[in-house]
Structure formats: C-alpha cells, structure tokens
mmCIF file of C-alpha atoms and ligand atoms in Angstrom:
data_model
loop_
_atom_site.group_PDB
_atom_site.id
_atom_site.type_symbol
_atom_site.label_atom_id
_atom_site.label_comp_id
_atom_site.label_asym_id
_atom_site.label_seq_id
_atom_site.Cartn_x
_atom_site.Cartn_y
_atom_site.Cartn_z
ATOM 1 C CA MET A 746 -0.413 -4.805 2.193
ATOM 2 C CA ASN A 747 3.132 -3.582 1.634
ATOM 3 C CA ILE A 748 6.243 -4.525 3.557
ATOM 4 C CA HIS A 749 9.683 -2.938 3.737
ATOM 5 C CA GLU A 750 12.660 -3.772 1.550
ATOM 6 C CA TYR A 751 14.596 -5.365 4.439
ATOM 7 C CA GLN A 752 11.611 -7.611 5.224
ATOM 8 C CA THR A 753 11.190 -8.641 1.595
ATOM 9 C CA LYS A 754 14.886 -9.445 1.341
ATOM 10 C CA GLU A 755 14.714 -11.638 4.462
ATOM 11 C CA LEU A 756 11.728 -13.454 3.014
ATOM 12 C CA LEU A 757 13.379 -14.004 -0.375
ATOM 13 C CA ARG A 758 16.628 -15.085 1.253
ATOM 14 C CA GLY A 759 14.589 -17.896 2.802
ATOM 15 C CA TYR A 760 13.633 -18.972 -0.717
ATOM 16 C CA GLY A 761 17.248 -19.036 -1.850
ATOM 17 C CA VAL A 762 17.568 -15.650 -3.535
ATOM 18 C CA ALA A 763 21.014 -14.082 -3.011
ATOM 19 C CA VAL A 764 20.717 -10.691 -1.292
ATOM 20 C CA PRO A 765 23.466 -8.487 0.192
ATOM 21 C CA GLU A 766 24.320 -9.009 3.860
ATOM 22 C CA GLY A 767 22.624 -6.310 5.875
ATOM 23 C CA ARG A 768 20.471 -5.362 8.850
ATOM 24 C CA VAL A 769 18.023 -2.656 9.769
ATOM 25 C CA ALA A 770 19.059 0.217 12.064
ATOM 26 C CA HIS A 771 16.885 2.551 14.133
ATOM 27 C CA ASN A 772 19.562 5.045 15.103
ATOM 28 C CA VAL A 773 23.119 6.194 14.359
ATOM 29 C CA ASP A 774 24.873 3.948 16.911
ATOM 30 C CA ASN A 775 22.929 0.970 15.669
ATOM 31 C CA ALA A 776 23.955 1.753 12.103
ATOM 32 C CA ALA A 777 27.658 2.059 12.992
ATOM 33 C CA THR A 778 27.631 -1.255 14.882
ATOM 34 C CA ILE A 779 25.961 -3.036 11.959
ATOM 35 C CA ALA A 780 28.462 -1.600 9.450
ATOM 36 C CA GLU A 781 31.389 -2.681 11.656
ATOM 37 C CA GLU A 782 29.985 -6.159 12.013
ATOM 38 C CA LEU A 783 29.400 -6.462 8.271
ATOM 39 C CA GLY A 784 33.001 -5.414 7.628
ATOM 40 C CA GLY A 785 34.272 -4.318 4.220
ATOM 41 C CA GLU A 786 34.982 -0.825 3.018
ATOM 42 C CA ARG A 787 31.732 0.366 1.485
ATOM 43 C CA TRP A 788 28.181 0.172 2.745
ATOM 44 C CA VAL A 789 24.829 1.330 1.445
ATOM 45 C CA VAL A 790 22.486 3.267 3.721
ATOM 46 C CA LYS A 791 18.899 2.842 2.526
ATOM 47 C CA ALA A 792 15.819 4.606 3.861
ATOM 48 C CA GLN A 793 13.052 2.098 4.643
ATOM 49 C CA ILE A 794 9.728 3.550 3.542
ATOM 50 C CA HIS A 795 6.817 2.023 1.654
ATOM 51 C CA ALA A 796 7.634 3.875 -1.554
ATOM 52 C CA GLY A 797 10.081 3.380 -4.375
ATOM 53 C CA GLY A 798 12.228 5.849 -6.256
ATOM 54 C CA ARG A 799 14.372 6.334 -3.150
ATOM 55 C CA GLY A 800 17.602 6.433 -5.128
ATOM 56 C CA LYS A 801 16.324 9.480 -6.988
ATOM 57 C CA GLY A 802 15.225 11.196 -3.781
ATOM 58 C CA GLY A 803 18.477 10.762 -1.843
ATOM 59 C CA GLY A 804 17.253 7.764 0.143
ATOM 60 C CA VAL A 805 20.010 5.375 -1.038
ATOM 61 C CA LYS A 806 23.572 6.444 -0.323
ATOM 62 C CA VAL A 807 26.908 4.682 -0.592
ATOM 63 C CA ALA A 808 29.201 5.294 2.415
ATOM 64 C CA SER A 809 32.965 4.796 2.278
ATOM 65 C CA SER A 810 33.611 5.054 6.008
ATOM 66 C CA ILE A 811 31.845 4.341 9.282
ATOM 67 C CA ASP A 812 31.604 8.098 9.778
ATOM 68 C CA GLU A 813 29.717 8.392 6.519
ATOM 69 C CA VAL A 814 27.404 5.551 7.555
ATOM 70 C CA LYS A 815 26.644 7.567 10.685
ATOM 71 C CA GLN A 816 26.259 10.818 8.775
ATOM 72 C CA PHE A 817 23.839 9.395 6.184
ATOM 73 C CA THR A 818 21.831 7.569 8.852
ATOM 74 C CA ASP A 819 21.577 10.772 10.849
ATOM 75 C CA GLU A 820 20.430 12.701 7.778
ATOM 76 C CA MET A 821 17.828 10.119 6.793
ATOM 77 C CA ILE A 822 16.222 9.066 10.083
ATOM 78 C CA GLY A 823 13.629 11.631 11.121
ATOM 79 C CA SER A 824 13.572 13.311 7.721
ATOM 80 C CA HIS A 825 10.683 13.313 5.276
ATOM 81 C CA LEU A 826 11.984 11.633 2.170
ATOM 82 C CA VAL A 827 10.440 12.900 -1.047
ATOM 83 C CA THR A 828 10.668 10.541 -4.038
ATOM 84 C CA PRO A 829 8.793 10.408 -7.354
ATOM 85 C CA GLN A 830 6.353 8.030 -5.598
ATOM 86 C CA THR A 831 5.664 9.788 -2.264
ATOM 87 C CA GLY A 832 3.966 13.047 -3.230
ATOM 88 C CA ALA A 833 5.326 16.434 -2.152
ATOM 89 C CA GLU A 834 4.870 15.822 1.577
ATOM 90 C CA GLY A 835 7.242 12.826 1.510
ATOM 91 C CA ARG A 836 7.419 9.956 4.005
ATOM 92 C CA LEU A 837 8.915 10.013 7.480
ATOM 93 C CA VAL A 838 11.985 7.765 7.630
ATOM 94 C CA GLN A 839 12.132 5.787 10.875
ATOM 95 C CA ARG A 840 14.741 3.184 10.014
ATOM 96 C CA VAL A 841 17.461 2.493 7.509
ATOM 97 C CA LEU A 842 18.905 -0.673 6.045
ATOM 98 C CA ILE A 843 22.682 -0.911 6.272
ATOM 99 C CA GLU A 844 24.073 -3.380 3.789
ATOM 100 C CA GLN A 845 27.209 -4.309 1.891
ATOM 101 C CA ALA A 846 27.819 -2.225 -1.215
ATOM 102 C CA CYS A 847 28.239 -4.360 -4.311
ATOM 103 C CA ALA A 848 30.182 -3.522 -7.467
ATOM 104 C CA ILE A 849 27.563 -3.694 -10.215
ATOM 105 C CA ASN A 850 28.235 -4.681 -13.837
ATOM 106 C CA LYS A 851 24.655 -4.371 -15.029
ATOM 107 C CA GLU A 852 21.147 -3.946 -13.604
ATOM 108 C CA PHE A 853 18.120 -6.028 -14.671
ATOM 109 C CA TYR A 854 14.446 -5.933 -13.777
ATOM 110 C CA LEU A 855 12.472 -8.988 -12.649
ATOM 111 C CA GLY A 856 8.907 -8.764 -11.409
ATOM 112 C CA MET A 857 5.699 -10.752 -11.089
ATOM 113 C CA VAL A 858 2.142 -9.466 -10.939
ATOM 114 C CA ILE A 859 -1.333 -10.886 -11.297
ATOM 115 C CA ASP A 860 -2.548 -9.947 -14.756
ATOM 116 C CA ARG A 861 -6.290 -9.566 -14.276
ATOM 117 C CA ALA A 862 -6.990 -9.821 -18.008
ATOM 118 C CA THR A 863 -5.503 -13.320 -18.286
ATOM 119 C CA GLN A 864 -6.082 -14.170 -14.594
ATOM 120 C CA ARG A 865 -2.517 -15.437 -14.376
ATOM 121 C CA ILE A 866 0.633 -14.603 -12.549
ATOM 122 C CA THR A 867 2.746 -12.912 -15.168
ATOM 123 C CA VAL A 868 6.502 -12.544 -15.162
ATOM 124 C CA ILE A 869 7.735 -9.137 -16.283
ATOM 125 C CA ALA A 870 11.423 -8.783 -17.010
ATOM 126 C CA SER A 871 13.837 -6.449 -18.707
ATOM 127 C CA ALA A 872 17.512 -6.093 -19.453
ATOM 128 C CA SER A 873 17.063 -2.381 -18.719
ATOM 129 C CA GLY A 874 16.560 -2.558 -14.964
ATOM 130 C CA GLY A 875 17.439 -0.033 -12.279
ATOM 131 C CA MET A 876 16.077 3.345 -11.450
ATOM 132 C CA ASN A 877 14.587 4.194 -14.861
ATOM 133 C CA ILE A 878 12.479 1.101 -15.525
ATOM 134 C CA GLU A 879 9.232 3.123 -15.458
ATOM 135 C CA GLU A 880 10.551 5.315 -18.287
ATOM 136 C CA VAL A 881 11.759 2.312 -20.284
ATOM 137 C CA ALA A 882 8.302 0.750 -20.002
ATOM 138 C CA LYS A 883 6.726 3.955 -21.308
ATOM 139 C CA THR A 884 9.115 4.910 -24.083
ATOM 140 C CA ASP A 885 10.353 1.524 -25.198
ATOM 141 C CA PRO A 886 7.797 -1.139 -24.248
ATOM 142 C CA ASP A 887 9.480 -3.690 -26.510
ATOM 143 C CA ARG A 888 12.288 -3.905 -23.988
ATOM 144 C CA VAL A 889 9.846 -5.332 -21.446
ATOM 145 C CA ILE A 890 9.401 -9.117 -21.573
ATOM 146 C CA ARG A 891 6.109 -10.679 -20.422
ATOM 147 C CA GLU A 892 5.379 -14.329 -19.809
ATOM 148 C CA ALA A 893 2.145 -15.657 -18.298
ATOM 149 C CA VAL A 894 2.276 -18.652 -15.950
ATOM 150 C CA ASP A 895 -0.202 -21.492 -16.351
ATOM 151 C CA PRO A 896 -1.523 -22.053 -12.808
ATOM 152 C CA ALA A 897 -1.931 -25.802 -13.372
ATOM 153 C CA ILE A 898 1.736 -26.215 -14.283
ATOM 154 C CA GLY A 899 3.398 -23.390 -12.401
ATOM 155 C CA LEU A 900 6.369 -21.471 -13.718
ATOM 156 C CA ALA A 901 8.107 -24.000 -15.956
ATOM 157 C CA GLY A 902 11.869 -24.371 -16.290
ATOM 158 C CA PHE A 903 11.786 -23.749 -20.025
ATOM 159 C CA GLN A 904 9.922 -20.476 -19.489
ATOM 160 C CA CYS A 905 12.558 -19.282 -17.025
ATOM 161 C CA ARG A 906 15.387 -20.132 -19.416
ATOM 162 C CA LYS A 907 13.572 -18.425 -22.273
ATOM 163 C CA ILE A 908 13.052 -15.259 -20.220
ATOM 164 C CA ALA A 909 16.656 -15.354 -18.990
ATOM 165 C CA ALA A 910 17.979 -15.665 -22.538
ATOM 166 C CA ARG A 911 15.801 -12.773 -23.703
ATOM 167 C CA MET A 912 17.124 -10.712 -20.788
ATOM 168 C CA GLY A 913 20.560 -11.235 -22.292
ATOM 169 C CA PHE A 914 21.985 -13.724 -19.805
ATOM 170 C CA ALA A 915 24.366 -16.370 -21.086
ATOM 171 C CA GLY A 916 26.232 -19.384 -19.709
ATOM 172 C CA LYS A 917 25.849 -20.113 -16.002
ATOM 173 C CA GLN A 918 23.855 -16.949 -15.407
ATOM 174 C CA ILE A 919 20.894 -18.419 -17.318
ATOM 175 C CA GLY A 920 20.544 -21.144 -14.687
ATOM 176 C CA GLU A 921 21.108 -18.657 -11.883
ATOM 177 C CA ALA A 922 18.453 -16.260 -13.213
ATOM 178 C CA ALA A 923 16.055 -19.201 -13.704
ATOM 179 C CA LYS A 924 16.538 -20.240 -10.058
ATOM 180 C CA ILE A 925 15.783 -16.718 -8.874
ATOM 181 C CA MET A 926 12.608 -16.662 -11.003
ATOM 182 C CA GLN A 927 11.472 -19.967 -9.515
ATOM 183 C CA ALA A 928 12.186 -18.702 -6.005
ATOM 184 C CA LEU A 929 10.323 -15.455 -6.594
ATOM 185 C CA TYR A 930 7.393 -17.397 -8.045
ATOM 186 C CA ARG A 931 7.258 -19.737 -5.041
ATOM 187 C CA ALA A 932 7.352 -16.814 -2.614
ATOM 188 C CA PHE A 933 4.653 -15.057 -4.631
ATOM 189 C CA ARG A 934 2.332 -18.048 -4.641
ATOM 190 C CA ASP A 935 3.020 -19.285 -1.089
ATOM 191 C CA LYS A 936 2.394 -15.877 0.446
ATOM 192 C CA ASP A 937 -0.577 -14.716 -1.653
ATOM 193 C CA ALA A 938 1.272 -11.792 -3.176
ATOM 194 C CA LEU A 939 -0.163 -9.365 -5.699
ATOM 195 C CA LEU A 940 3.241 -8.087 -6.731
ATOM 196 C CA ALA A 941 6.853 -9.168 -6.260
ATOM 197 C CA GLU A 942 9.698 -7.225 -7.732
ATOM 198 C CA ILE A 943 13.483 -7.370 -7.772
ATOM 199 C CA ASN A 944 14.886 -4.141 -9.175
ATOM 200 C CA PRO A 945 17.734 -4.149 -9.659
ATOM 201 C CA LEU A 946 18.592 -7.761 -10.102
ATOM 202 C CA ALA A 947 22.296 -7.072 -10.437
ATOM 203 C CA ASP A 948 25.092 -8.851 -12.192
ATOM 204 C CA ILE A 949 27.885 -8.142 -9.739
ATOM 205 C CA ASP A 950 31.636 -8.278 -10.106
ATOM 206 C CA ASP A 951 32.042 -11.837 -8.798
ATOM 207 C CA GLY A 952 29.919 -13.016 -11.756
ATOM 208 C CA HIS A 953 26.830 -13.865 -9.685
ATOM 209 C CA LEU A 954 23.360 -12.382 -9.631
ATOM 210 C CA MET A 955 22.024 -10.635 -6.567
ATOM 211 C CA ALA A 956 18.765 -8.903 -5.597
ATOM 212 C CA LEU A 957 19.835 -5.402 -4.549
ATOM 213 C CA ASP A 958 16.299 -4.139 -4.061
ATOM 214 C CA ALA A 959 13.109 -6.103 -3.504
ATOM 215 C CA LYS A 960 9.481 -5.252 -2.998
ATOM 216 C CA MET A 961 6.384 -7.321 -2.304
ATOM 217 C CA ASN A 962 2.751 -6.479 -1.916
ATOM 218 C CA PHE A 963 0.232 -8.937 -0.464
ATOM 219 C CA ASP A 964 -3.470 -9.536 -0.960
ATOM 220 C CA GLY A 965 -5.246 -8.039 2.064
ATOM 221 C CA ASN A 966 -8.070 -10.555 1.685
ATOM 222 C CA ALA A 967 -5.657 -13.456 2.186
ATOM 223 C CA LEU A 968 -3.917 -12.109 5.277
ATOM 224 C CA TYR A 969 -6.125 -14.152 7.590
ATOM 225 C CA ARG A 970 -4.201 -17.238 6.458
ATOM 226 C CA ARG A 971 -0.753 -15.574 6.289
ATOM 227 C CA LYS A 972 0.026 -14.812 9.896
ATOM 228 C CA ASP A 973 3.760 -14.541 9.215
ATOM 229 C CA ILE A 974 3.087 -11.804 6.666
ATOM 230 C CA THR A 975 0.564 -9.988 8.860
ATOM 231 C CA GLU A 976 3.255 -9.684 11.517
ATOM 232 C CA LEU A 977 5.366 -7.661 9.093
ATOM 233 C CA ARG A 978 2.732 -4.942 8.806
ATOM 234 C CA ASP A 979 4.085 -1.487 9.680
ATOM 235 C CA PHE A 980 1.242 0.684 10.938
ATOM 236 C CA ASP A 981 3.467 3.776 10.816
ATOM 237 C CA GLU A 982 3.361 3.552 7.035
ATOM 238 C CA GLU A 983 -0.421 3.534 6.849
ATOM 239 C CA ASP A 984 -3.036 6.245 7.215
ATOM 240 C CA SER A 985 -3.897 6.187 10.945
ATOM 241 C CA LYS A 986 -7.590 6.624 10.178
ATOM 242 C CA GLU A 987 -7.540 3.616 7.845
ATOM 243 C CA VAL A 988 -5.846 1.509 10.538
ATOM 244 C CA GLU A 989 -8.376 2.567 13.167
ATOM 245 C CA ALA A 990 -11.259 1.906 10.781
ATOM 246 C CA SER A 991 -10.105 -1.615 9.979
ATOM 247 C CA GLY A 992 -9.923 -2.296 13.736
ATOM 248 C CA HIS A 993 -13.642 -1.389 13.956
ATOM 249 C CA GLY A 994 -14.587 -3.529 10.952
ATOM 250 C CA LEU A 995 -15.075 -0.472 8.737
ATOM 251 C CA ASN A 996 -13.645 -0.047 5.262
ATOM 252 C CA TYR A 997 -12.209 3.452 5.093
ATOM 253 C CA ILE A 998 -10.096 5.030 2.409
ATOM 254 C CA ALA A 999 -8.918 8.622 2.694
ATOM 255 C CA LEU A 1000 -9.358 10.866 -0.358
ATOM 256 C CA ASP A 1001 -8.598 14.530 -0.837
ATOM 257 C CA GLY A 1002 -12.006 16.236 -1.106
ATOM 258 C CA ASN A 1003 -14.205 17.779 1.599
ATOM 259 C CA VAL A 1004 -17.477 15.801 1.604
ATOM 260 C CA GLY A 1005 -17.357 13.002 4.170
ATOM 261 C CA CYS A 1006 -19.221 9.871 3.036
ATOM 262 C CA ILE A 1007 -20.764 7.269 5.350
ATOM 263 C CA VAL A 1008 -22.346 4.553 3.306
ATOM 264 C CA ASN A 1009 -23.208 0.841 3.486
ATOM 265 C CA GLY A 1010 -21.747 -1.350 0.772
ATOM 266 C CA ALA A 1011 -18.858 -0.691 -1.572
ATOM 267 C CA GLY A 1012 -21.094 -0.393 -4.647
ATOM 268 C CA LEU A 1013 -23.252 2.232 -2.959
ATOM 269 C CA ALA A 1014 -20.101 4.028 -1.818
ATOM 270 C CA MET A 1015 -18.895 4.232 -5.416
ATOM 271 C CA ALA A 1016 -22.302 5.433 -6.622
ATOM 272 C CA THR A 1017 -22.408 8.022 -3.828
ATOM 273 C CA MET A 1018 -18.976 9.346 -4.733
ATOM 274 C CA ASP A 1019 -20.023 9.540 -8.379
ATOM 275 C CA ALA A 1020 -23.194 11.451 -7.484
ATOM 276 C CA ILE A 1021 -21.216 13.917 -5.352
ATOM 277 C CA SER A 1022 -18.711 14.424 -8.177
ATOM 278 C CA PHE A 1023 -21.560 14.825 -10.663
ATOM 279 C CA HIS A 1024 -22.815 17.759 -8.597
ATOM 280 C CA ASN A 1025 -19.289 19.235 -8.518
ATOM 281 C CA GLY A 1026 -18.454 18.153 -4.986
ATOM 282 C CA LYS A 1027 -15.352 16.198 -3.981
ATOM 283 C CA PRO A 1028 -15.513 13.171 -1.650
ATOM 284 C CA ALA A 1029 -13.148 13.316 1.332
ATOM 285 C CA ASN A 1030 -13.236 9.576 1.859
ATOM 286 C CA PHE A 1031 -14.835 6.269 1.144
ATOM 287 C CA LEU A 1032 -16.321 4.721 4.271
ATOM 288 C CA ASP A 1033 -18.337 1.532 4.131
ATOM 289 C CA VAL A 1034 -20.014 0.593 7.422
ATOM 290 C CA GLY A 1035 -20.968 -2.775 5.936
ATOM 291 C CA GLY A 1036 -24.036 -4.838 6.703
ATOM 292 C CA GLY A 1037 -25.511 -5.014 10.208
ATOM 293 C CA ALA A 1038 -24.121 -1.636 11.288
ATOM 294 C CA SER A 1039 -24.705 -1.197 15.018
ATOM 295 C CA PRO A 1040 -25.068 2.287 16.571
ATOM 296 C CA GLU A 1041 -21.472 1.870 17.863
ATOM 297 C CA LYS A 1042 -20.229 1.265 14.358
ATOM 298 C CA VAL A 1043 -21.999 4.369 13.110
ATOM 299 C CA GLY A 1044 -20.470 6.360 15.980
ATOM 300 C CA ASN A 1045 -17.006 5.096 15.098
ATOM 301 C CA ALA A 1046 -17.606 5.927 11.456
ATOM 302 C CA PHE A 1047 -18.344 9.548 12.392
ATOM 303 C CA ARG A 1048 -15.323 9.761 14.657
ATOM 304 C CA ILE A 1049 -13.027 8.551 11.889
ATOM 305 C CA VAL A 1050 -14.497 10.726 9.149
ATOM 306 C CA LEU A 1051 -14.296 13.811 11.392
ATOM 307 C CA GLN A 1052 -10.617 13.231 12.130
ATOM 308 C CA ASP A 1053 -10.029 14.570 8.649
ATOM 309 C CA PRO A 1054 -9.880 18.371 9.023
ATOM 310 C CA ASN A 1055 -10.878 18.816 5.372
ATOM 311 C CA VAL A 1056 -14.359 17.394 5.988
ATOM 312 C CA LYS A 1057 -16.832 20.285 5.758
ATOM 313 C CA THR A 1058 -20.085 18.335 5.370
ATOM 314 C CA ILE A 1059 -21.126 14.679 5.647
ATOM 315 C CA LEU A 1060 -23.436 12.616 3.494
ATOM 316 C CA VAL A 1061 -24.908 9.532 5.144
ATOM 317 C CA ASN A 1062 -26.373 7.315 2.460
ATOM 318 C CA ILE A 1063 -27.870 4.041 3.663
ATOM 319 C CA PHE A 1064 -29.761 1.532 1.615
ATOM 320 C CA ALA A 1065 -30.715 -0.946 4.290
ATOM 321 C CA GLY A 1066 -31.071 -4.596 3.392
ATOM 322 C CA ILE A 1067 -29.390 -6.504 6.200
ATOM 323 C CA ASN A 1068 -28.996 -3.160 7.935
ATOM 324 C CA ARG A 1069 -31.913 -1.496 9.649
ATOM 325 C CA CYS A 1070 -32.610 2.198 9.193
ATOM 326 C CA ASP A 1071 -33.746 2.575 12.817
ATOM 327 C CA TRP A 1072 -30.364 1.291 14.061
ATOM 328 C CA ILE A 1073 -28.551 3.656 11.777
ATOM 329 C CA ALA A 1074 -30.776 6.526 12.930
ATOM 330 C CA GLU A 1075 -30.073 5.688 16.576
ATOM 331 C CA GLY A 1076 -26.369 5.608 15.785
ATOM 332 C CA LEU A 1077 -26.600 9.026 14.141
ATOM 333 C CA VAL A 1078 -28.427 10.576 17.078
ATOM 334 C CA GLN A 1079 -25.981 8.986 19.520
ATOM 335 C CA ALA A 1080 -23.029 10.306 17.540
ATOM 336 C CA MET A 1081 -24.522 13.819 17.621
ATOM 337 C CA ARG A 1082 -24.919 13.565 21.404
ATOM 338 C CA ASP A 1083 -21.455 12.109 22.051
ATOM 339 C CA GLN A 1084 -19.389 14.054 19.590
ATOM 340 C CA ASP A 1085 -18.990 17.724 18.925
ATOM 341 C CA ILE A 1086 -20.247 17.636 15.353
ATOM 342 C CA LYS A 1087 -20.426 21.072 13.757
ATOM 343 C CA VAL A 1088 -20.590 20.198 10.076
ATOM 344 C CA PRO A 1089 -23.936 19.882 8.243
ATOM 345 C CA ILE A 1090 -25.154 16.307 7.865
ATOM 346 C CA VAL A 1091 -27.308 15.187 4.963
ATOM 347 C CA VAL A 1092 -29.066 11.860 5.492
ATOM 348 C CA ARG A 1093 -30.684 9.603 2.949
ATOM 349 C CA LEU A 1094 -32.246 6.440 4.318
ATOM 350 C CA ALA A 1095 -33.956 3.753 2.269
ATOM 351 C CA GLY A 1096 -34.887 0.105 2.735
ATOM 352 C CA THR A 1097 -35.535 -1.965 5.865
ATOM 353 C CA ASN A 1098 -37.342 -0.059 8.652
ATOM 354 C CA VAL A 1099 -37.050 3.293 6.909
ATOM 355 C CA GLU A 1100 -40.459 4.199 8.367
ATOM 356 C CA LYS A 1101 -38.997 3.820 11.862
ATOM 357 C CA GLY A 1102 -35.660 5.483 11.104
ATOM 358 C CA ALA A 1103 -36.775 8.855 9.766
ATOM 359 C CA PRO A 1104 -38.974 9.723 12.804
ATOM 360 C CA ILE A 1105 -36.052 8.987 15.157
ATOM 361 C CA LEU A 1106 -33.976 11.604 13.366
ATOM 362 C CA GLU A 1107 -36.827 14.118 13.320
ATOM 363 C CA ALA A 1108 -37.641 13.617 16.993
ATOM 364 C CA SER A 1109 -34.000 14.093 17.995
ATOM 365 C CA GLY A 1110 -34.076 17.841 17.396
ATOM 366 C CA PHE A 1111 -30.694 17.751 15.653
ATOM 367 C CA PRO A 1112 -30.519 19.636 12.341
ATOM 368 C CA PHE A 1113 -30.194 16.648 9.990
ATOM 369 C CA ILE A 1114 -30.876 17.606 6.388
ATOM 370 C CA MET A 1115 -33.120 14.842 5.034
ATOM 371 C CA ALA A 1116 -32.915 13.719 1.415
ATOM 372 C CA ASP A 1117 -35.340 11.567 -0.576
ATOM 373 C CA ASN A 1118 -32.972 9.894 -2.993
ATOM 374 C CA LEU A 1119 -29.322 9.798 -3.985
ATOM 375 C CA ASP A 1120 -29.510 12.686 -6.429
ATOM 376 C CA ASP A 1121 -31.348 14.834 -3.902
ATOM 377 C CA ALA A 1122 -28.784 13.899 -1.254
ATOM 378 C CA ALA A 1123 -25.833 14.807 -3.457
ATOM 379 C CA THR A 1124 -27.472 18.120 -4.441
ATOM 380 C CA LYS A 1125 -28.120 18.976 -0.796
ATOM 381 C CA VAL A 1126 -24.671 18.012 0.461
ATOM 382 C CA VAL A 1127 -22.980 20.150 -2.184
ATOM 383 C CA ALA A 1128 -25.336 23.058 -1.361
ATOM 384 C CA ALA A 1129 -24.523 22.588 2.332
ATOM 385 C CA LEU A 1130 -20.866 22.720 1.434
ATOM 386 C CA GLU A 1131 -21.310 26.082 -0.195
ATOM 387 C CA GLY A 1132 -22.982 27.314 2.967
ATOM 388 C CA ALA A 1133 -20.277 25.777 5.159
ATOM 389 C CA THR A 1134 -17.209 27.144 3.390
HETATM 390 P P1 ADP B 2462 14.889 2.555 -5.230
HETATM 391 O O1 ADP B 2462 14.382 1.560 -6.207
HETATM 392 O O2 ADP B 2462 13.878 2.903 -4.178
HETATM 393 O O3 ADP B 2462 15.473 3.775 -5.892
HETATM 394 P P2 ADP B 2462 17.142 0.737 -4.791
HETATM 395 O O4 ADP B 2462 17.321 -0.124 -3.613
HETATM 396 O O5 ADP B 2462 16.780 0.082 -6.059
HETATM 397 O O6 ADP B 2462 16.095 1.890 -4.404
HETATM 398 O O7 ADP B 2462 18.495 1.556 -4.979
HETATM 399 C C1 ADP B 2462 18.732 2.454 -6.040
HETATM 400 C C2 ADP B 2462 20.026 2.096 -6.740
HETATM 401 O O8 ADP B 2462 21.085 2.068 -5.784
HETATM 402 C C3 ADP B 2462 20.032 0.714 -7.374
HETATM 403 O O9 ADP B 2462 19.480 0.743 -8.676
HETATM 404 C C4 ADP B 2462 21.498 0.360 -7.352
HETATM 405 O O10 ADP B 2462 22.151 0.949 -8.464
HETATM 406 C C5 ADP B 2462 22.020 1.050 -6.102
HETATM 407 N N1 ADP B 2462 22.129 0.105 -4.985
HETATM 408 C C6 ADP B 2462 21.152 -0.306 -4.151
HETATM 409 N N2 ADP B 2462 21.598 -1.197 -3.249
HETATM 410 C C7 ADP B 2462 22.891 -1.373 -3.514
HETATM 411 C C8 ADP B 2462 23.935 -2.179 -2.932
HETATM 412 N N3 ADP B 2462 23.706 -2.982 -1.896
HETATM 413 N N4 ADP B 2462 25.173 -2.097 -3.492
HETATM 414 C C9 ADP B 2462 25.416 -1.295 -4.532
HETATM 415 N N5 ADP B 2462 24.491 -0.512 -5.111
HETATM 416 C C10 ADP B 2462 23.231 -0.536 -4.612
HETATM 417 MG MG1 MG B 2463 14.841 -0.315 -6.800
#
C-alpha cells in the first residue's frame, strides 16, 4: 500500500528526520492561507499523487509570491498529471502540498528495500540523487551504493558512517546522514514497509540535510497490525474495482486484456492466465474468489469483472478442494438471473462435487459453454472472443 508524500514526511518527522515545514491544501484559498502562515518568500507547490517523476511532469513548482501559489494550485488541482510513472492517462490531482522552498547545494538518494535474494532490508544510496536517479542506476550502476542489514543486529552505526562517507559526506554531515539512515530504518521496520525512499536528501544552504521528497510503500499482508498506516490509505488513488473486491474478500487485479477470469486460488489464476495467453487471448484481470466461495461471492466476482468495459468473454475456472462445485454453479446461475450478462461464459469445473455442479448449470437453461479441462477452456474462451468481437 502506498501513501502520499505529505503523509510520509509526517511519519518520518516523527522519527526525527528533518523535512520542510508544510501542509496539504485541497483548494486555492487553503493553499494561500498555508503559504501565508509558513511565511518566507518562496514556496513549493507539489501535486500529491501516488506516482513519482512529478518534477518532470510539472507537478512540482516553485512559487515566488502568494499569487503564484494560488495560480499553481489552481492549475494542478483537478488536472490529470502525466509523469514518466503514470502512463499517458495521468493521475487526477486532488490535493497539493505547500511547503517552504529550500536553497539546495546538492541532492542525494537514500532508500531502503527488502532484497528478496538476500532476504534482508538493503540500504541503497547515491551521491547522484534527484530527478535522474533511475537513469544513473541504469547507465552508471557503480554510483549506487548497496548495504544489506543483518536482521539480528539491525542497521549498525558503522554501516551508516561507511555509507555516508561513500556518499561523499564529510565532517558533521556524516553523523547527520547516519541519523537519518537510522530513522528511516526504524520507520521501515516498525511499520512493515517494503520500500522507503528519500529523494532528494538535500544538503541545503544552512549546512544541514533535509528530506525534500519521501515515499513509503507498506506490506499489504501486515496492515492488519498497522492500524495507523491503514488509516492513511487513499482510496481515490486505487482502482475502484480492486477496492470493492477487497471489501468482498476477493483478490482482484485489473489488467488490460479482454478475457475476464474468475478463478479459485492464485496459482490457478496464474495458470489460467498463461493458458489464455498461450491461445493468443489476453486476460482482462486476475480474480481469485478464494476457498469456500459462497454464491454471493461468485455474484460479486461477476459484478466486479463486468465493470470493466473491455471484458468481452469470461472464463470461470474452478478446481474445488475446499470449494464445492455445486455452490459455484449456484452462484453462476444466480449471477445470470440477477445481472444482465451478455458476454459468453466458458466454465470449467473440477474437484469436489463436480458431479452435482455441472447438472445445475445444464438445467439452468443459460448458455454456459462447458469445458473439460484448462486447455479446452482456454481454447473455447478465445474462440468465443472471436465470435464476440
Ligand atoms: P518527484 O520525485 O516526484 O519529481 P520531488 O519532490 O522529488 O518530486 O521534487 C522534484 C525536485 O524539486 C527535487 O529533486 C528538488 O530539486 C525540488 N524540490 C522539491 N521540494 C523542494 C523544496 N521543498 N524546496 C526546494 N526544492 C524542492
Ligand atoms: Mg523525488
């Protein structure tokens, strides 16, 4: 789960990381009031969306007057900001962060991720921070410093000083950078993060280091024990179908093809998507109804999949273990009765109570296309697609 820059900065401030004074604004008047209260002569207006690269897309602007603060806020809020990370359709900006503008001497990169190969939190740092870090990492990987953290010891002081020295810090700034690393590490570990990033970590004109941009991403499977983080979730930034699905206990991920998939189990979902691709079809989604799918759950699955206008056919692939094919079949028939389903539906049922499930579908009178196995199902759903488009 992602959170906004202003939320990450608040969180890191609590851990002792220096961040610019600032507050989030929802409209022009709000923005002007915040800038006046902050005082000073220059402010930065920053679009708050769950995507980076905003500076390159016009989502970070320095204002030299209150009028400019208002102007930039007005331009950003309500617009679709396109950055190298958003895709062509961009992201709707609903709020901006107004903060003090700092005079920057140099920009550094400091991040932490879980390295799955070593199974350790790994610090990633570079003296070449700022808006081009992705390019630096590609063209000049030697300028990226990596240091794995031993979980039994935690991030040690000597490691921080070593990283800081390699980043090019000297004198007091070594200690300051080390403190920021420790703080970022504590926040990362305390909050079950998957990624934490300060870019830029800036050396500013008063000689101190400050986090001018910050981003964190949290492990969705740990949110149950991180209520404070869950409260920061911004549903406007997420696919509405994915949000609705998670509310119904369904795992749904939107993709860009046209074959809707309703499947039980993530492994079977992957295999189903592979089989569809193998037959030159393109999955429109990944939907896992899980074990013990009730007819209601199946109905909700259909409703969510059909909200995607690209869906031209649906493949229901159930291998029932804990599930029961007769329940799934009842759910399918109920969904056909309740919903105006016009797309062809291919059904493959196997496992528990399959002998009861298939007759329910046949007796219903609805035109389900029955398949014997996964390959047959994928062949039929792609053929149905050709008929449907
Ligand atoms: P993004 O990473 O999405 O492009 P950033 O918040 O990193 O957005 O902003 C882009 C650039 O704008 C930074 O690299 C920095 O040079 C500048 N910047 C951001 N915030 C401030 C600030 N408070 N004061 C001065 N410059 C800033
Ligand atoms: Mg940045």
